[in-house]
Amino acid sequence: MFVDNVKIYVKAGNGGNGCISFHREKYVAKGGPDGGDGGNGGNIVLKIEPSDNTLLRYKYKRKFIADNGKDGMNGKFHGARGQDLILQVPLGTVVKDAESGKIIIDMSDPENDTFVLAKGGKGGWGNRHFATPTRQVPRFAKCGITGEEREVILELKMIADVGLVGLPNVGKSSILSIISEAKPKIANYHFTTLSPNIGVVRISEGNGFTVADIPGLIEGASEGAGLGHDFLRHVDRCRMILHVVDISCFEGRNPIEDIELINNELAKYSEDLSTRPQIIIANKCDSLDEELFSKSDFEAYVKNNGWDLIYVSAITGENIDKLVRTAADKLKELPPVIKYEADYVPEEYSQESVRETIIKNINGTYYIEGDWLYKVMGSINFDDRESLMYFQRVLKNSGVIQMLEEKGCQDGDTVNIYDFEFDFVS
C-alpha cells in the first residue's frame, strides 16, 4: 500500500526531577546537600531510510512519545537520560506544522539524514546546586522541564529528475520499464498504475537520472478527481517533464486536447509546474492513423509552445534511445532538484501566556513565575554568555522588564526566577 500523507502526534520525553538529599555518613554530622540532577528527556528524531518509498508505517500508529529522563538520586548521582525515539521516513519527506501548514524541514538531503523534531526536556537540578554560604541546607530541588510536543504532517514528495505525466493508458509505465530498471505493473486498461513508480535511467558509468511515473492524471485531477489529487505532489520536485501522449487516436481522443488538459491541471495545482521544461513524447507512433491524426498540425502546435517532440513506440522500441539522450542533455542545463526551505518559526511565547506571568515583591526580592518562562529557563545554559544574552532579550521582548519596572523594581534590586537570582539592570 502506498501512503504519502499522514498526520502524527509526537512528544519528547520530560526531564527527570532533581533530587533533595543530604550526605549521611558515619562520623560526618553535616555532610551537606548531595542531590543529583534529573536526566534529560529523550528526543523525537527523524531519520531518512533510503530503502523506504512510502509512509505506510505511520498509517495505523499516529502517536509517538519518547522516554522520560530519570529522577536524580542521592550521592550526586544523575538520573539516566531518556532514550531518543527515532522515526524513519523516506527520502523526500516534507515535514509541516499541522496547525499552520508551514514547512519545518525537508528531509531530502542524504548527507544530513537526521533531524530533531521535538527536543526532550532538561533534567532538573538537585538541591546541591542551591547551596550558598547563607543557605547551607536547601530543602528544594528543580523539577524537570516538559518535553516538546506537536502535531505534524508528513508529506512525501518523491525526488526524481524527470516526471512522466499523461492521461491513463498512454504508455507511461511501459516507457519507464524500457528506459529504467523499474518494473511497474503494465496492462491495457485505465488506472493500471495506482501509485508513483521511480526508475533509475543509467547512461554510462556513474551517470544517469531518475524518472517518476505519476499515475491518475485526468480532467479535474488538481481538484481531487481520479488519483491525481493524491499524486500531483510528486511532480513538484521534477526538473523536467516528459509529457506522454497517445497519438494512435484509438479511443477517439485528440492528442492536442489531451496535452492541454494535462497542462491545465498542472497549472491549477502549481503555476511553477506550468513553466517547467517539457518534452512531448508522442507514443504509439507504430499505430499512427493519418486519417485520424494530423501530423503537421500536431508538430506546429508543439513548436509554437517551444517544446521538443519525440515520436516513440513502447512496443517496438523506436526512438527510445533518442528519448533518453535528449532528456539527459537537457537535464545538464537545468538547476538541481528542488529542496523546500523551512518557513515555520516556533513561537517562544505567546502574549496570552506572558499576561499570566506573576511578579511578587517579597522582602525586597522580586519573584517571577510563569509556565512559559519555566520552559524558557529549561533551554538556557547559564554558564554560557551567548545563552544569557538570549535570555535577556527574551525578558525584554516579552515585556517582563517593563512589568518589573511597573512593580517598582529599580537598578540593583534582586530578581529571582525559579531560584536563578540576578541584579536588575534596566
mmCIF file of N, CA, C and O in Angstrom, residues 42-87:
data_model
loop_
_atom_site.group_PDB
_atom_site.id
_atom_site.type_symbol
_atom_site.label_atom_id
_atom_site.label_comp_id
_atom_site.label_asym_id
_atom_site.label_seq_id
_atom_site.Cartn_x
_atom_site.Cartn_y
_atom_site.Cartn_z
ATOM 1 N N GLY A 42 14.192 12.080 26.396
ATOM 2 C CA GLY A 42 14.581 11.655 25.051
ATOM 3 C C GLY A 42 13.985 12.541 23.974
ATOM 4 O O GLY A 42 12.891 13.101 24.127
ATOM 5 N N ASN A 43 14.704 12.709 22.877
ATOM 6 C CA ASN A 43 14.241 13.496 21.738
ATOM 7 C C ASN A 43 13.421 12.629 20.776
ATOM 8 O O ASN A 43 13.545 11.406 20.756
ATOM 9 N N ILE A 44 12.579 13.285 19.976
ATOM 10 C CA ILE A 44 11.955 12.641 18.821
ATOM 11 C C ILE A 44 12.811 12.999 17.614
ATOM 12 O O ILE A 44 12.963 14.174 17.272
ATOM 13 N N VAL A 45 13.409 11.997 16.984
ATOM 14 C CA VAL A 45 14.370 12.230 15.910
ATOM 15 C C VAL A 45 13.858 11.602 14.607
ATOM 16 O O VAL A 45 13.459 10.434 14.584
ATOM 17 N N LEU A 46 13.851 12.392 13.531
ATOM 18 C CA LEU A 46 13.532 11.870 12.204
ATOM 19 C C LEU A 46 14.820 11.414 11.527
ATOM 20 O O LEU A 46 15.841 12.111 11.596
ATOM 21 N N LYS A 47 14.768 10.278 10.872
ATOM 22 C CA LYS A 47 15.945 9.756 10.171
ATOM 23 C C LYS A 47 15.521 9.215 8.811
ATOM 24 O O LYS A 47 14.528 8.492 8.706
ATOM 25 N N ILE A 48 16.269 9.595 7.790
ATOM 26 C CA ILE A 48 15.963 9.131 6.435
ATOM 27 C C ILE A 48 16.321 7.647 6.303
ATOM 28 O O ILE A 48 17.421 7.233 6.648
ATOM 29 N N GLU A 49 15.356 6.891 5.805
ATOM 30 C CA GLU A 49 15.586 5.481 5.493
ATOM 31 C C GLU A 49 15.559 5.334 3.967
ATOM 32 O O GLU A 49 14.486 5.369 3.359
ATOM 33 N N PRO A 50 16.738 5.192 3.336
ATOM 34 C CA PRO A 50 16.797 5.197 1.859
ATOM 35 C C PRO A 50 15.955 4.108 1.194
ATOM 36 O O PRO A 50 15.506 4.283 0.062
ATOM 37 N N SER A 51 15.742 2.994 1.873
ATOM 38 C CA SER A 51 15.001 1.896 1.251
ATOM 39 C C SER A 51 13.484 2.091 1.291
ATOM 40 O O SER A 51 12.745 1.365 0.629
ATOM 41 N N ASP A 52 13.004 3.071 2.052
ATOM 42 C CA ASP A 52 11.569 3.323 2.145
ATOM 43 C C ASP A 52 11.092 4.203 0.989
ATOM 44 O O ASP A 52 11.793 5.131 0.574
ATOM 45 N N ASN A 53 9.906 3.942 0.502
ATOM 46 C CA ASN A 53 9.290 4.818 -0.503
ATOM 47 C C ASN A 53 7.819 5.075 -0.192
ATOM 48 O O ASN A 53 7.049 5.447 -1.077
ATOM 49 N N THR A 54 7.447 4.875 1.065
ATOM 50 C CA THR A 54 6.072 5.106 1.496
ATOM 51 C C THR A 54 6.056 5.420 2.986
ATOM 52 O O THR A 54 6.996 5.073 3.714
ATOM 53 N N LEU A 55 4.980 6.074 3.422
ATOM 54 C CA LEU A 55 4.796 6.391 4.847
ATOM 55 C C LEU A 55 3.833 5.400 5.486
ATOM 56 O O LEU A 55 3.168 5.721 6.468
ATOM 57 N N LEU A 56 3.786 4.195 4.945
ATOM 58 C CA LEU A 56 2.836 3.195 5.403
ATOM 59 C C LEU A 56 2.966 2.893 6.891
ATOM 60 O O LEU A 56 1.974 2.641 7.571
ATOM 61 N N ARG A 57 4.197 2.950 7.433
ATOM 62 C CA ARG A 57 4.399 2.616 8.845
ATOM 63 C C ARG A 57 3.667 3.573 9.789
ATOM 64 O O ARG A 57 3.509 3.293 10.970
ATOM 65 N N TYR A 58 3.215 4.727 9.274
ATOM 66 C CA TYR A 58 2.506 5.700 10.106
ATOM 67 C C TYR A 58 1.005 5.747 9.815
ATOM 68 O O TYR A 58 0.310 6.638 10.300
ATOM 69 N N LYS A 59 0.533 4.798 9.026
ATOM 70 C CA LYS A 59 -0.895 4.807 8.678
ATOM 71 C C LYS A 59 -1.770 4.438 9.880
ATOM 72 O O LYS A 59 -2.848 5.015 10.086
ATOM 73 N N TYR A 60 -1.304 3.494 10.681
ATOM 74 C CA TYR A 60 -2.137 2.992 11.775
ATOM 75 C C TYR A 60 -1.650 3.448 13.148
ATOM 76 O O TYR A 60 -2.438 3.516 14.084
ATOM 77 N N LYS A 61 -0.371 3.743 13.278
ATOM 78 C CA LYS A 61 0.133 4.283 14.540
ATOM 79 C C LYS A 61 0.487 5.739 14.329
ATOM 80 O O LYS A 61 1.370 6.065 13.531
ATOM 81 N N ARG A 62 -0.190 6.633 15.052
ATOM 82 C CA ARG A 62 -0.043 8.067 14.817
ATOM 83 C C ARG A 62 0.495 8.822 16.041
ATOM 84 O O ARG A 62 0.635 10.039 15.974
ATOM 85 N N LYS A 63 0.744 8.132 17.147
ATOM 86 C CA LYS A 63 1.161 8.802 18.375
ATOM 87 C C LYS A 63 2.501 8.233 18.826
ATOM 88 O O LYS A 63 2.643 7.017 18.997
ATOM 89 N N PHE A 64 3.485 9.127 19.043
ATOM 90 C CA PHE A 64 4.833 8.691 19.384
ATOM 91 C C PHE A 64 5.369 9.525 20.544
ATOM 92 O O PHE A 64 5.390 10.769 20.464
ATOM 93 N N ILE A 65 5.774 8.845 21.597
ATOM 94 C CA ILE A 65 6.233 9.504 22.818
ATOM 95 C C ILE A 65 7.592 8.930 23.219
ATOM 96 O O ILE A 65 7.738 7.705 23.354
ATOM 97 N N ALA A 66 8.566 9.792 23.407
ATOM 98 C CA ALA A 66 9.910 9.360 23.788
ATOM 99 C C ALA A 66 9.981 9.120 25.302
ATOM 100 O O ALA A 66 9.101 9.553 26.061
ATOM 101 N N ASP A 67 11.039 8.463 25.749
ATOM 102 C CA ASP A 67 11.214 8.142 27.166
ATOM 103 C C ASP A 67 11.507 9.395 27.987
ATOM 104 O O ASP A 67 12.214 10.308 27.536
ATOM 105 N N ASN A 68 10.975 9.419 29.209
ATOM 106 C CA ASN A 68 11.298 10.492 30.144
ATOM 107 C C ASN A 68 12.675 10.251 30.751
ATOM 108 O O ASN A 68 13.143 9.109 30.851
ATOM 109 N N GLY A 69 13.298 11.334 31.175
ATOM 110 C CA GLY A 69 14.544 11.208 31.927
ATOM 111 C C GLY A 69 14.253 10.713 33.343
ATOM 112 O O GLY A 69 13.167 10.966 33.883
ATOM 113 N N LYS A 70 15.194 10.015 33.931
ATOM 114 C CA LYS A 70 15.024 9.504 35.290
ATOM 115 C C LYS A 70 15.358 10.590 36.314
ATOM 116 O O LYS A 70 16.133 11.504 36.042
ATOM 117 N N ASP A 71 14.731 10.474 37.477
ATOM 118 C CA ASP A 71 14.986 11.443 38.547
ATOM 119 C C ASP A 71 16.408 11.283 39.076
ATOM 120 O O ASP A 71 17.000 10.190 39.038
ATOM 121 N N GLY A 72 16.941 12.402 39.592
ATOM 122 C CA GLY A 72 18.253 12.359 40.226
ATOM 123 C C GLY A 72 18.209 11.547 41.515
ATOM 124 O O GLY A 72 17.134 11.279 42.078
ATOM 125 N N MET A 73 19.391 11.150 42.003
ATOM 126 C CA MET A 73 19.478 10.336 43.209
ATOM 127 C C MET A 73 20.474 10.941 44.188
ATOM 128 O O MET A 73 21.199 11.895 43.854
ATOM 129 N N ASN A 74 20.483 10.389 45.392
ATOM 130 C CA ASN A 74 21.421 10.897 46.375
ATOM 131 C C ASN A 74 22.851 10.515 45.974
ATOM 132 O O ASN A 74 23.073 9.719 45.066
ATOM 133 N N GLY A 75 23.792 11.082 46.688
ATOM 134 C CA GLY A 75 25.192 10.821 46.363
ATOM 135 C C GLY A 75 25.636 11.508 45.084
ATOM 136 O O GLY A 75 26.612 11.091 44.458
ATOM 137 N N LYS A 76 24.929 12.567 44.683
ATOM 138 C CA LYS A 76 25.242 13.344 43.477
ATOM 139 C C LYS A 76 25.112 12.522 42.187
ATOM 140 O O LYS A 76 25.720 12.847 41.164
ATOM 141 N N PHE A 77 24.301 11.447 42.240
ATOM 142 C CA PHE A 77 24.114 10.625 41.055
ATOM 143 C C PHE A 77 23.047 11.237 40.150
ATOM 144 O O PHE A 77 21.938 11.527 40.597
ATOM 145 N N HIS A 78 23.400 11.391 38.900
ATOM 146 C CA HIS A 78 22.456 11.917 37.910
ATOM 147 C C HIS A 78 21.464 10.839 37.497
ATOM 148 O O HIS A 78 21.808 9.658 37.432
ATOM 149 N N GLY A 79 20.254 11.259 37.175
ATOM 150 C CA GLY A 79 19.288 10.329 36.612
ATOM 151 C C GLY A 79 19.664 9.984 35.188
ATOM 152 O O GLY A 79 20.326 10.764 34.481
ATOM 153 N N ALA A 80 19.261 8.813 34.726
ATOM 154 C CA ALA A 80 19.581 8.385 33.362
ATOM 155 C C ALA A 80 18.835 9.233 32.337
ATOM 156 O O ALA A 80 17.702 9.676 32.568
ATOM 157 N N ARG A 81 19.467 9.436 31.211
ATOM 158 C CA ARG A 81 18.847 10.193 30.125
ATOM 159 C C ARG A 81 17.794 9.334 29.434
ATOM 160 O O ARG A 81 17.986 8.131 29.233
ATOM 161 N N GLY A 82 16.684 9.938 29.045
ATOM 162 C CA GLY A 82 15.663 9.216 28.302
ATOM 163 C C GLY A 82 16.159 8.838 26.917
ATOM 164 O O GLY A 82 16.889 9.612 26.280
ATOM 165 N N GLN A 83 15.778 7.684 26.446
ATOM 166 C CA GLN A 83 16.228 7.219 25.133
ATOM 167 C C GLN A 83 15.496 7.959 24.021
ATOM 168 O O GLN A 83 14.280 8.155 24.080
ATOM 169 N N ASP A 84 16.250 8.378 23.003
ATOM 170 C CA ASP A 84 15.641 9.036 21.844
ATOM 171 C C ASP A 84 14.734 8.056 21.110
ATOM 172 O O ASP A 84 15.016 6.856 21.036
ATOM 173 N N LEU A 85 13.654 8.589 20.559
ATOM 174 C CA LEU A 85 12.765 7.790 19.719
ATOM 175 C C LEU A 85 13.021 8.196 18.266
ATOM 176 O O LEU A 85 12.828 9.355 17.891
ATOM 177 N N ILE A 86 13.487 7.251 17.464
ATOM 178 C CA ILE A 86 13.850 7.530 16.073
ATOM 179 C C ILE A 86 12.714 7.092 15.149
ATOM 180 O O ILE A 86 12.295 5.931 15.167
ATOM 181 N N LEU A 87 12.229 8.032 14.349
ATOM 182 C CA LEU A 87 11.169 7.761 13.375
ATOM 183 C C LEU A 87 11.782 7.789 11.979
ATOM 184 O O LEU A 87 12.332 8.811 11.559
#
